[in-house]
Amino acid sequence: QVQLVESGGGLVQAGSFLRLSCAASGRTVSNYAMGWFRQAPGKERDFVAAMHWSGSRTWYADSVKGRFTISRDNAKNTAYLQMNSLKPEDTAVYYCAANSHLFITAAQALDVTTYDYWGQGTQVTVSS
């Protein structure tokens, strides 16, 4: 069993930055793909970014490309999401998730239903 805990959310102004962390416990996630999703009030949970377990591949939603960067530190069993140039439309609860598919495809990386473990979420609010 894997437990994921997100941190780093907060209230910031547009144009600012935040770095979210996702700390895993229970077992190593070094062989899990890690993903970030977000959910705004009244909307579905949307894909933001994901990284292959090896770190060799990353995927981003078009809305965050060039602004957000996903990374991981397997020694710390932690994944990160660096969010720069934040916009009000980035406001949401951000969730990290772990996916056990070793040969994960792009379609699987973007699919919320393929992830095995989820954190409780951290709120990000961007004011204009």
Coordinates of N, CA, C and O in Angstrom, one line a residue:
Q1 N 0.8 -1.2 0.0 CA 0.0 0.0 0.0 C 0.9 1.2 0.0 O 1.9 1.3 0.7
V2 N 0.5 2.2 -0.8 CA 1.2 3.5 -0.9 C 0.3 4.6 -0.3 O -0.8 4.7 -0.7
Q3 N 0.9 5.4 0.5 CA 0.3 6.6 0.9 C 1.0 7.8 0.3 O 2.2 7.9 0.3
L4 N 0.2 8.8 -0.2 CA 0.7 10.0 -0.8 C 0.2 11.2 -0.1 O -1.0 11.3 0.2
V5 N 1.1 12.1 0.2 CA 0.7 13.3 0.9 C 1.2 14.5 0.1 O 2.5 14.7 0.0
E6 N 0.3 15.4 -0.4 CA 0.7 16.6 -1.1 C 0.9 17.7 -0.1 O 0.3 17.8 0.9
S7 N 1.8 18.7 -0.5 CA 2.0 19.9 0.3 C 2.5 21.0 -0.7 O 2.9 20.7 -1.8
G8 N 2.5 22.2 -0.2 CA 3.0 23.3 -1.0 C 2.0 24.2 -1.6 O 2.3 25.2 -2.3
G9 N 0.7 23.9 -1.5 CA -0.3 24.7 -2.1 C -0.5 26.0 -1.3 O 0.1 26.2 -0.2
G10 N -1.3 26.9 -1.8 CA -1.5 28.2 -1.1 C -2.2 29.2 -2.0 O -2.7 28.9 -3.1
L11 N -2.2 30.4 -1.5 CA -2.8 31.5 -2.2 C -1.7 32.4 -2.7 O -0.9 32.9 -1.9
V12 N -1.7 32.6 -4.0 CA -0.7 33.5 -4.7 C -1.3 34.4 -5.7 O -2.5 34.1 -6.1
Q13 N -0.6 35.4 -6.1 CA -1.1 36.3 -7.2 C -0.7 35.7 -8.5 O 0.2 35.0 -8.7
A14 N -1.5 36.1 -9.5 CA -1.2 35.8 -10.9 C 0.3 36.2 -11.2 O 0.7 37.2 -10.9
G15 N 0.9 35.3 -12.0 CA 2.3 35.5 -12.4 C 3.3 34.9 -11.4 O 4.5 34.9 -11.7
S16 N 2.8 34.5 -10.2 CA 3.7 34.0 -9.2 C 4.0 32.5 -9.5 O 3.7 32.0 -10.5
F17 N 4.6 31.9 -8.5 CA 5.0 30.5 -8.6 C 4.7 29.7 -7.3 O 4.7 30.3 -6.3
L18 N 4.6 28.4 -7.5 CA 4.5 27.5 -6.3 C 5.2 26.2 -6.7 O 5.3 25.8 -7.9
R19 N 5.6 25.5 -5.7 CA 6.2 24.2 -5.9 C 5.5 23.2 -5.0 O 5.5 23.3 -3.8
L20 N 4.8 22.3 -5.6 CA 4.1 21.3 -4.9 C 4.9 20.0 -4.7 O 5.7 19.7 -5.6
S21 N 4.8 19.4 -3.6 CA 5.5 18.2 -3.3 C 4.5 17.1 -3.0 O 3.4 17.3 -2.5
C22 N 4.9 15.9 -3.3 CA 4.1 14.7 -3.1 C 5.0 13.6 -2.4 O 5.8 13.0 -3.1
A23 N 4.9 13.5 -1.1 CA 5.7 12.5 -0.4 C 5.0 11.2 -0.3 O 3.8 11.1 0.1
A24 N 5.7 10.1 -0.7 CA 5.1 8.8 -0.7 C 5.7 8.0 0.5 O 6.8 8.2 0.9
S25 N 4.9 7.2 1.1 CA 5.3 6.3 2.2 C 4.6 4.9 2.0 O 3.7 4.8 1.2
G26 N 5.1 4.0 2.8 CA 4.5 2.6 2.7 C 5.3 1.7 1.9 O 5.5 0.5 2.2
R27 N 5.8 2.2 0.7 CA 6.7 1.5 -0.1 C 7.3 2.4 -1.1 O 6.8 3.5 -1.3
T28 N 8.4 2.0 -1.7 CA 9.0 2.9 -2.7 C 8.1 3.1 -3.9 O 7.4 2.1 -4.4
V29 N 8.2 4.3 -4.5 CA 7.4 4.5 -5.7 C 8.4 4.7 -6.9 O 8.0 5.3 -7.9
S30 N 9.6 4.3 -6.7 CA 10.6 4.4 -7.8 C 10.3 3.7 -9.1 O 10.7 4.1 -10.1
N31 N 9.4 2.7 -9.0 CA 9.0 2.0 -10.2 C 7.5 2.3 -10.6 O 6.9 1.5 -11.2
Y32 N 7.0 3.4 -10.1 CA 5.7 3.9 -10.4 C 5.8 5.2 -11.2 O 6.6 6.0 -10.9
A33 N 5.0 5.3 -12.2 CA 4.8 6.6 -12.9 C 4.1 7.5 -11.9 O 3.2 7.0 -11.1
M34 N 4.4 8.7 -11.9 CA 3.8 9.7 -11.0 C 3.1 10.8 -11.8 O 3.6 11.2 -12.8
G35 N 1.9 11.1 -11.3 CA 1.1 12.1 -12.1 C 0.5 13.1 -11.1 O 0.4 12.9 -9.9
W36 N 0.2 14.3 -11.8 CA -0.5 15.4 -11.1 C -1.8 15.6 -11.8 O -1.8 15.7 -13.1
F37 N -2.8 15.8 -11.1 CA -4.1 16.1 -11.6 C -4.7 17.3 -10.8 O -4.2 17.6 -9.7
R38 N -5.7 18.0 -11.3 CA -6.3 19.1 -10.6 C -7.8 19.0 -10.8 O -8.3 18.6 -11.9
Q39 N -8.5 19.6 -9.8 CA -10.0 19.6 -9.9 C -10.5 20.9 -9.4 O -10.2 21.3 -8.2
A40 N -11.1 21.7 -10.2 CA -11.7 22.9 -9.9 C -13.2 22.7 -9.4 O -13.8 21.6 -9.8
P41 N -13.8 23.5 -8.6 CA -15.1 23.3 -8.1 C -16.1 23.1 -9.3 O -16.1 23.8 -10.2
G42 N -16.9 22.0 -9.1 CA -17.9 21.7 -10.1 C -17.4 21.1 -11.4 O -18.2 20.9 -12.4
K43 N -16.1 20.8 -11.5 CA -15.5 20.3 -12.7 C -14.9 18.9 -12.4 O -14.7 18.5 -11.3
E44 N -14.6 18.2 -13.5 CA -14.0 16.9 -13.4 C -12.5 17.1 -13.0 O -11.9 18.1 -13.2
R45 N -11.9 16.0 -12.6 CA -10.5 15.9 -12.3 C -9.7 15.8 -13.6 O -9.9 14.9 -14.3
D46 N -8.8 16.8 -13.8 CA -8.1 16.9 -15.1 C -6.7 16.6 -15.0 O -6.0 16.9 -14.0
F47 N -6.1 16.0 -16.0 CA -4.7 15.7 -16.1 C -3.9 17.0 -16.1 O -4.3 17.9 -16.8
V48 N -2.7 17.0 -15.4 CA -1.8 18.2 -15.5 C -0.5 17.7 -16.0 O 0.0 18.3 -17.0
A49 N 0.1 16.7 -15.4 CA 1.5 16.3 -15.8 C 1.7 14.9 -15.3 O 1.1 14.5 -14.3
A50 N 2.6 14.2 -15.9 CA 3.0 12.9 -15.5 C 4.5 12.6 -15.9 O 5.0 13.2 -16.8
M51 N 5.1 11.7 -15.1 CA 6.4 11.3 -15.4 C 6.6 9.8 -15.3 O 6.1 9.2 -14.4
H52 N 7.2 9.2 -16.3 CA 7.5 7.8 -16.4 C 8.3 7.4 -15.1 O 9.1 8.2 -14.6
W53 N 8.2 6.1 -14.7 CA 9.0 5.7 -13.5 C 10.5 6.0 -13.7 O 11.2 6.3 -12.7
S54 N 11.0 5.8 -14.9 CA 12.4 6.0 -15.1 C 12.8 7.5 -15.2 O 14.0 7.8 -15.2
G55 N 11.8 8.3 -15.3 CA 12.1 9.7 -15.5 C 12.4 10.1 -17.0 O 12.7 11.3 -17.3
S56 N 12.4 9.1 -17.8 CA 12.8 9.3 -19.2 C 11.7 10.0 -20.1 O 12.0 10.5 -21.2
R57 N 10.5 9.9 -19.6 CA 9.4 10.6 -20.4 C 8.5 11.4 -19.4 O 8.3 11.0 -18.3
T58 N 8.1 12.5 -20.0 CA 7.1 13.3 -19.3 C 6.0 13.7 -20.2 O 6.1 13.7 -21.4
W59 N 4.8 14.0 -19.6 CA 3.7 14.4 -20.4 C 3.0 15.6 -19.7 O 3.0 15.6 -18.4
Y60 N 2.5 16.5 -20.4 CA 1.9 17.7 -19.9 C 0.6 18.0 -20.6 O 0.5 17.8 -21.8
A61 N -0.3 18.6 -19.8 CA -1.5 19.1 -20.5 C -1.1 20.4 -21.3 O -0.2 21.1 -20.9
D62 N -1.8 20.6 -22.4 CA -1.4 21.8 -23.2 C -1.5 23.1 -22.4 O -0.7 24.0 -22.6
S63 N -2.4 23.1 -21.5 CA -2.7 24.4 -20.7 C -1.5 24.7 -19.8 O -1.4 25.9 -19.3
V64 N -0.6 23.8 -19.5 CA 0.5 24.1 -18.6 C 1.8 23.9 -19.2 O 2.8 24.2 -18.5
K65 N 1.9 23.5 -20.4 CA 3.2 23.3 -21.1 C 4.0 24.6 -21.1 O 3.4 25.7 -21.4
G66 N 5.2 24.5 -20.8 CA 6.1 25.7 -20.7 C 6.0 26.4 -19.4 O 6.8 27.3 -19.2
R67 N 5.0 26.1 -18.6 CA 4.9 26.8 -17.3 C 5.1 25.9 -16.1 O 5.7 26.3 -15.1
F68 N 4.7 24.6 -16.2 CA 4.8 23.6 -15.1 C 5.9 22.6 -15.5 O 6.1 22.2 -16.7
T69 N 6.6 22.1 -14.5 CA 7.6 21.1 -14.6 C 7.4 20.0 -13.6 O 7.4 20.3 -12.4
I70 N 7.3 18.8 -14.0 CA 7.2 17.7 -13.1 C 8.6 17.1 -12.9 O 9.4 17.0 -13.8
S71 N 8.9 16.6 -11.7 CA 10.2 16.0 -11.4 C 10.0 15.0 -10.3 O 8.9 15.0 -9.7
R72 N 11.0 14.2 -10.0 CA 10.9 13.3 -8.9 C 12.3 13.1 -8.3 O 13.3 13.2 -9.0
D73 N 12.3 12.7 -7.1 CA 13.6 12.4 -6.4 C 13.3 11.0 -5.7 O 12.7 10.9 -4.7
N74 N 13.7 10.0 -6.4 CA 13.5 8.6 -5.9 C 14.1 8.3 -4.6 O 13.6 7.5 -3.8
A75 N 15.3 9.0 -4.3 CA 15.9 8.8 -3.0 C 15.1 9.3 -1.9 O 15.1 8.8 -0.8
K76 N 14.3 10.3 -2.2 CA 13.4 10.9 -1.2 C 11.9 10.4 -1.3 O 11.1 10.8 -0.5
N77 N 11.7 9.5 -2.3 CA 10.4 8.9 -2.5 C 9.4 10.1 -2.7 O 8.2 10.0 -2.2
T78 N 9.7 11.1 -3.5 CA 8.9 12.3 -3.6 C 8.9 12.8 -5.0 O 9.9 12.7 -5.7
A79 N 7.7 13.3 -5.4 CA 7.5 13.9 -6.7 C 7.2 15.4 -6.5 O 6.7 15.7 -5.4
Y80 N 7.5 16.1 -7.5 CA 7.3 17.6 -7.4 C 6.5 18.1 -8.6 O 6.6 17.5 -9.7
L81 N 5.9 19.2 -8.4 CA 5.3 20.0 -9.6 C 5.7 21.4 -9.4 O 5.2 22.1 -8.5
Q82 N 6.6 21.9 -10.2 CA 7.0 23.3 -10.2 C 6.0 24.1 -11.1 O 5.9 23.7 -12.3
M83 N 5.4 25.1 -10.5 CA 4.3 25.8 -11.3 C 4.8 27.3 -11.3 O 4.8 27.9 -10.3
N84 N 5.1 27.7 -12.5 CA 5.5 29.1 -12.8 C 4.4 29.8 -13.5 O 3.5 29.2 -14.2
S85 N 4.5 31.2 -13.5 CA 3.6 32.0 -14.3 C 2.1 31.6 -14.1 O 1.4 31.4 -15.0
L86 N 1.8 31.5 -12.8 CA 0.5 31.0 -12.5 C -0.6 31.9 -12.9 O -0.4 33.2 -12.9
K87 N -1.8 31.4 -13.3 CA -2.9 32.1 -13.8 C -4.1 31.8 -12.9 O -4.2 30.7 -12.3
P88 N -5.1 32.7 -12.9 CA -6.3 32.4 -12.1 C -7.0 31.1 -12.5 O -7.5 30.4 -11.6
E89 N -6.9 30.7 -13.8 CA -7.5 29.5 -14.2 C -6.8 28.2 -13.7 O -7.2 27.1 -13.9
D90 N -5.6 28.4 -13.1 CA -4.9 27.3 -12.5 C -5.5 27.0 -11.1 O -5.1 26.0 -10.5
T91 N -6.4 27.8 -10.6 CA -7.0 27.6 -9.3 C -7.7 26.2 -9.3 O -8.6 26.0 -10.1
A92 N -7.3 25.4 -8.3 CA -7.9 24.1 -8.2 C -7.3 23.3 -7.0 O -6.3 23.8 -6.4
V93 N -7.9 22.2 -6.7 CA -7.2 21.3 -5.8 C -6.3 20.4 -6.6 O -6.8 19.8 -7.6
Y94 N -5.1 20.3 -6.2 CA -4.1 19.5 -7.0 C -3.8 18.2 -6.2 O -3.6 18.2 -5.0
Y95 N -3.9 17.1 -7.0 CA -3.7 15.8 -6.5 C -2.5 15.1 -7.2 O -2.3 15.2 -8.4
C96 N -1.7 14.4 -6.4 CA -0.7 13.6 -7.0 C -1.2 12.1 -7.0 O -2.1 11.8 -6.1
A97 N -0.7 11.3 -7.9 CA -1.1 9.9 -8.0 C 0.0 9.1 -8.5 O 1.0 9.6 -9.1
A98 N 0.0 7.8 -8.1 CA 1.0 6.8 -8.5 C 0.4 5.8 -9.4 O -0.7 5.2 -9.1
N99 N 1.1 5.4 -10.5 CA 0.6 4.5 -11.5 C 1.6 3.3 -11.6 O 2.7 3.6 -11.9
S100 N 1.1 2.1 -11.4 CA 2.0 0.9 -11.4 C 2.3 0.4 -12.7 O 3.1 -0.6 -12.8
H101 N 1.8 0.9 -13.8 CA 2.1 0.4 -15.1 C 3.5 0.6 -15.5 O 3.9 1.7 -15.7
L102 N 4.3 -0.5 -15.6 CA 5.8 -0.3 -15.9 C 6.0 0.2 -17.3 O 6.9 1.0 -17.6
F103 N 5.1 -0.2 -18.2 CA 5.2 0.2 -19.6 C 4.1 1.1 -20.0 O 3.4 1.0 -21.0
I104 N 4.0 2.1 -19.1 CA 2.9 3.1 -19.3 C 2.9 3.8 -20.6 O 4.0 4.2 -21.0
T105 N 1.8 3.9 -21.2 CA 1.7 4.7 -22.5 C 1.3 6.1 -22.2 O 0.8 6.4 -21.1
A106 N 1.3 6.9 -23.2 CA 0.9 8.3 -23.0 C -0.6 8.3 -22.7 O -1.0 9.1 -21.8
A107 N -1.4 7.5 -23.3 CA -2.8 7.5 -23.0 C -3.1 7.1 -21.6 O -4.0 7.6 -20.9
Q108 N -2.3 6.1 -21.1 CA -2.5 5.7 -19.7 C -2.1 6.8 -18.7 O -2.7 7.0 -17.7
A109 N -1.0 7.5 -19.1 CA -0.4 8.5 -18.2 C -1.5 9.6 -18.0 O -1.5 10.3 -17.0
L110 N -2.3 9.9 -19.0 CA -3.2 11.0 -19.0 C -4.6 10.6 -18.4 O -5.4 11.4 -18.1
D111 N -4.8 9.3 -18.2 CA -6.1 8.7 -17.8 C -6.2 8.6 -16.3 O -5.5 7.8 -15.7
V112 N -7.1 9.4 -15.7 CA -7.2 9.4 -14.2 C -7.6 8.0 -13.7 O -7.2 7.6 -12.6
T113 N -8.2 7.2 -14.5 CA -8.7 5.9 -14.0 C -7.6 4.8 -13.9 O -7.8 3.8 -13.4
T114 N -6.4 5.1 -14.5 CA -5.4 4.1 -14.5 C -4.4 4.2 -13.3 O -3.5 3.4 -13.1
Y115 N -4.6 5.2 -12.5 CA -3.8 5.4 -11.3 C -4.3 4.6 -10.1 O -5.4 4.5 -9.9
D116 N -3.3 4.1 -9.4 CA -3.6 3.2 -8.3 C -3.7 3.9 -6.9 O -4.5 3.4 -6.1
Y117 N -3.0 4.9 -6.7 CA -3.0 5.5 -5.4 C -3.1 7.1 -5.6 O -2.5 7.6 -6.5
W118 N -3.8 7.7 -4.6 CA -4.0 9.1 -4.7 C -3.7 9.8 -3.4 O -3.9 9.2 -2.3
G119 N -3.3 11.0 -3.4 CA -3.2 11.8 -2.2 C -4.5 12.5 -1.9 O -5.5 12.4 -2.7
Q120 N -4.5 13.3 -0.9 CA -5.7 13.9 -0.4 C -5.9 15.3 -1.1 O -7.0 15.9 -1.0
G121 N -4.9 15.8 -1.7 CA -5.0 17.0 -2.5 C -4.5 18.2 -1.7 O -4.5 18.2 -0.4
T122 N -4.1 19.2 -2.4 CA -3.7 20.5 -1.8 C -4.3 21.6 -2.6 O -4.2 21.6 -3.9
Q123 N -4.8 22.6 -2.0 CA -5.5 23.7 -2.6 C -4.5 24.8 -3.2 O -3.6 25.2 -2.5
V124 N -4.7 25.1 -4.4 CA -3.9 26.2 -5.1 C -4.9 27.2 -5.5 O -5.8 26.9 -6.3
T125 N -4.7 28.5 -5.1 CA -5.6 29.6 -5.4 C -4.8 30.7 -6.0 O -3.8 31.1 -5.3
V126 N -5.1 31.1 -7.2 CA -4.4 32.2 -7.9 C -5.3 33.4 -8.1 O -6.3 33.3 -8.7
S127 N -4.9 34.5 -7.5 CA -5.8 35.7 -7.6 C -5.3 36.5 -8.7 O -4.1 36.6 -9.0
S128 N -6.2 37.2 -9.3 CA -5.9 38.1 -10.4 C -5.5 39.5 -10.0 O -5.6 39.9 -8.9

